[in-house]
Short mmCIF file of C-alpha atoms in Angstrom, two decimals:
data_model
loop_
_atom_site.label_atom_id
_atom_site.label_comp_id
_atom_site.label_asym_id
_atom_site.label_seq_id
_atom_site.Cartn_x
_atom_site.Cartn_y
_atom_site.Cartn_z
CA MET L 47 -2.39 13.47 -3.29
CA GLY L 48 -3.70 13.32 0.18
CA VAL L 49 -3.94 10.97 3.01
CA THR L 50 -7.29 10.20 4.32
CA THR L 51 -7.77 8.41 7.77
CA GLY L 52 -10.77 6.81 9.04
CA HIS L 53 -12.38 3.68 10.67
CA ARG L 54 -13.32 0.70 8.70
CA THR L 55 -13.20 -3.08 9.19
CA PRO L 56 -9.91 -4.28 7.64
CA HIS L 57 -10.01 -5.65 4.35
CA THR L 58 -10.55 -9.61 4.45
CA SER L 59 -9.41 -12.00 1.72
CA ARG L 60 -10.15 -15.51 1.01
CA HIS L 61 -6.37 -16.25 0.40
CA PRO L 62 -3.95 -16.57 3.22
CA VAL L 63 -1.86 -13.41 4.23
CA PRO L 64 1.33 -13.37 1.91
CA ARG L 65 4.52 -14.49 3.70
CA ASP L 66 6.61 -11.68 2.38
CA ALA L 67 6.88 -8.87 -0.04
CA ALA L 68 7.75 -11.21 -2.93
CA GLU L 69 4.55 -13.12 -2.43
CA ALA L 70 2.47 -9.89 -2.31
CA ARG L 71 4.03 -8.79 -5.39
CA ALA L 72 3.37 -12.06 -7.19
CA ARG L 73 -0.42 -11.71 -6.36
CA VAL L 74 -0.53 -8.13 -7.66
CA ALA L 75 1.39 -9.13 -10.83
CA GLU L 76 -1.16 -11.82 -11.29
CA ALA L 77 -4.02 -9.55 -10.84
CA LEU L 78 -2.56 -6.91 -13.25
CA GLU L 79 -1.91 -9.82 -15.91
CA VAL L 80 -5.50 -10.88 -15.69
CA ALA L 81 -6.61 -7.28 -15.94
CA ALA L 82 -4.54 -7.07 -19.14
CA LEU L 83 -6.50 -9.75 -20.73
CA GLU L 84 -9.80 -7.72 -20.22
CA PRO L 85 -11.26 -5.58 -22.96
CA GLY L 86 -9.87 -2.03 -22.87
CA THR L 87 -6.39 -0.63 -22.35
CA PRO L 88 -4.06 -2.88 -20.62
CA PRO L 89 -2.13 -1.56 -17.65
CA SER L 90 1.02 0.49 -18.71
CA ALA L 91 4.52 -0.93 -17.90
CA THR L 92 4.93 2.09 -15.73
CA ALA L 93 1.80 1.39 -13.74
CA VAL L 94 2.77 -2.24 -13.21
CA GLY L 95 6.16 -1.25 -11.89
CA ASP L 96 4.64 1.31 -9.69
CA ALA L 97 2.13 -0.98 -8.19
CA LEU L 98 4.95 -3.51 -7.44
CA LEU L 99 6.96 -0.98 -5.79
CA VAL L 100 4.12 0.36 -3.65
CA THR L 101 3.32 -3.21 -2.74
CA SER L 102 6.90 -3.98 -1.53
CA GLU L 103 7.00 -0.72 0.37
CA LEU L 104 3.74 -1.43 2.24
CA VAL L 105 4.29 -4.98 2.91
CA THR L 106 7.88 -4.44 4.01
CA ASN L 107 6.98 -1.63 6.30
CA ALA L 108 4.29 -3.76 8.01
CA LEU L 109 6.58 -6.71 8.42
CA ARG L 110 9.41 -4.56 9.55
CA HIS L 111 7.73 -1.70 11.54
CA ALA L 112 4.35 -2.75 12.51
CA GLY L 113 4.27 -6.26 13.92
CA GLY L 114 3.51 -8.12 10.74
CA LEU L 115 0.84 -8.55 8.17
CA THR L 116 -2.69 -9.30 9.16
CA GLY L 117 -4.53 -8.68 5.80
CA PHE L 118 -3.69 -8.26 2.03
CA GLY L 119 -5.85 -7.47 -0.87
CA VAL L 120 -5.60 -6.13 -4.43
CA ASP L 121 -8.46 -4.94 -6.39
CA VAL L 122 -8.16 -3.80 -10.28
CA ASP L 123 -10.95 -1.83 -11.94
CA ALA L 124 -10.82 -0.30 -15.32
CA SER L 125 -8.64 2.81 -14.28
CA ALA L 126 -6.79 1.65 -11.07
CA VAL L 127 -5.30 -0.99 -8.90
CA THR L 128 -6.14 -0.87 -5.09
CA ILE L 129 -3.42 -2.41 -2.81
CA SER L 130 -4.71 -2.93 0.78
CA VAL L 131 -2.21 -3.83 3.61
CA ALA L 132 -3.36 -4.48 7.21
CA ASP L 133 -1.15 -4.86 10.28
CA PRO L 134 -1.62 -4.97 14.09
CA SER L 135 -0.15 -1.66 14.88
CA GLY L 136 -2.54 1.46 15.46
CA GLU L 137 0.67 3.88 14.69
CA LEU L 138 0.47 5.93 11.86
CA PRO L 139 3.29 5.60 9.18
CA HIS L 140 6.41 7.71 9.73
CA PHE L 141 8.22 9.60 7.05
CA THR L 142 10.93 12.12 6.78
CA ASP L 143 11.97 14.77 4.31
CA VAL L 144 15.19 14.90 2.25
CA ARG L 145 16.92 16.49 5.15
CA ARG L 146 15.68 13.52 7.41
CA ARG L 147 13.42 15.71 9.65
CA GLU L 148 10.29 14.94 11.29
CA ARG L 149 6.97 15.61 9.31
CA ALA L 150 3.21 15.44 9.84
CA CYS L 151 2.97 11.57 10.43
CA GLY L 152 5.68 11.14 13.03
CA ALA L 153 9.29 11.01 14.12
CA ALA L 154 12.22 10.62 11.72
CA GLU L 155 12.52 6.80 11.33
CA GLY L 156 13.52 4.33 8.52
CA GLY L 157 13.85 5.41 4.84
CA PHE L 158 11.89 6.89 2.35
CA GLY L 159 9.24 4.30 1.74
CA TRP L 160 6.22 6.19 2.92
CA PRO L 161 6.86 9.43 0.76
CA LEU L 162 7.44 7.17 -2.30
CA VAL L 163 4.10 5.44 -1.70
CA ARG L 164 2.37 8.70 -1.31
CA GLN L 165 4.11 10.17 -4.50
CA LEU L 166 3.22 7.21 -6.73
CA ALA L 167 -0.33 6.58 -5.62
CA GLU L 168 -3.24 8.93 -6.56
CA GLU L 169 -4.84 8.25 -3.26
CA VAL L 170 -3.81 6.85 0.10
CA ARG L 171 -6.29 6.12 2.83
CA VAL L 172 -5.56 4.75 6.30
CA PHE L 173 -8.16 3.11 8.17
CA LEU L 174 -8.01 2.68 11.98
CA PRO L 175 -10.77 0.08 12.97
CA PRO L 176 -12.07 -0.21 16.56
CA GLY L 177 -9.54 -1.85 18.68
CA ASP L 178 -5.94 -2.34 17.15
CA GLY L 179 -4.26 -2.27 13.89
CA LYS L 180 -4.57 -0.35 10.76
CA THR L 181 -5.32 -0.82 6.94
CA ILE L 182 -3.60 1.10 4.43
CA GLU L 183 -5.11 1.27 1.03
CA ALA L 184 -3.02 2.87 -2.06
CA ARG L 185 -4.93 3.44 -5.27
CA LEU L 186 -2.65 3.69 -8.29
CA PRO L 187 -3.58 4.63 -11.90
CA LEU L 188 -3.34 1.88 -14.56
CA HIS L 189 -2.49 4.24 -17.38
#
């Protein structure tokens, strides 16, 4: 799984930005519950758990390390859920390896949330719009 960076306008939603990770998880859970009612194979329990964990990590990182949450979205299609989190910081996520050494995206800081997101998602994209801020999209399989 790779990380793609690029420029794009942050995802806009008709819903207000979640106040915290719990509210964001509730939105993802609701979207996955609706998807389970659609014809076809419902999301697996593992997929739901992974999506909720990735949501927690991305939203918590935006709140704790990137100046807050400026956008949030969830999109479910027949094979995957895409979670979008925008924040006002143009700084790329930081992560460490098991020995807490610096790695490609920056200095050793915080825990292991970013590597966890990268491990669970089939694709992660980071968009850097003109000006400031970033949007991170994580796409996770439903089955």
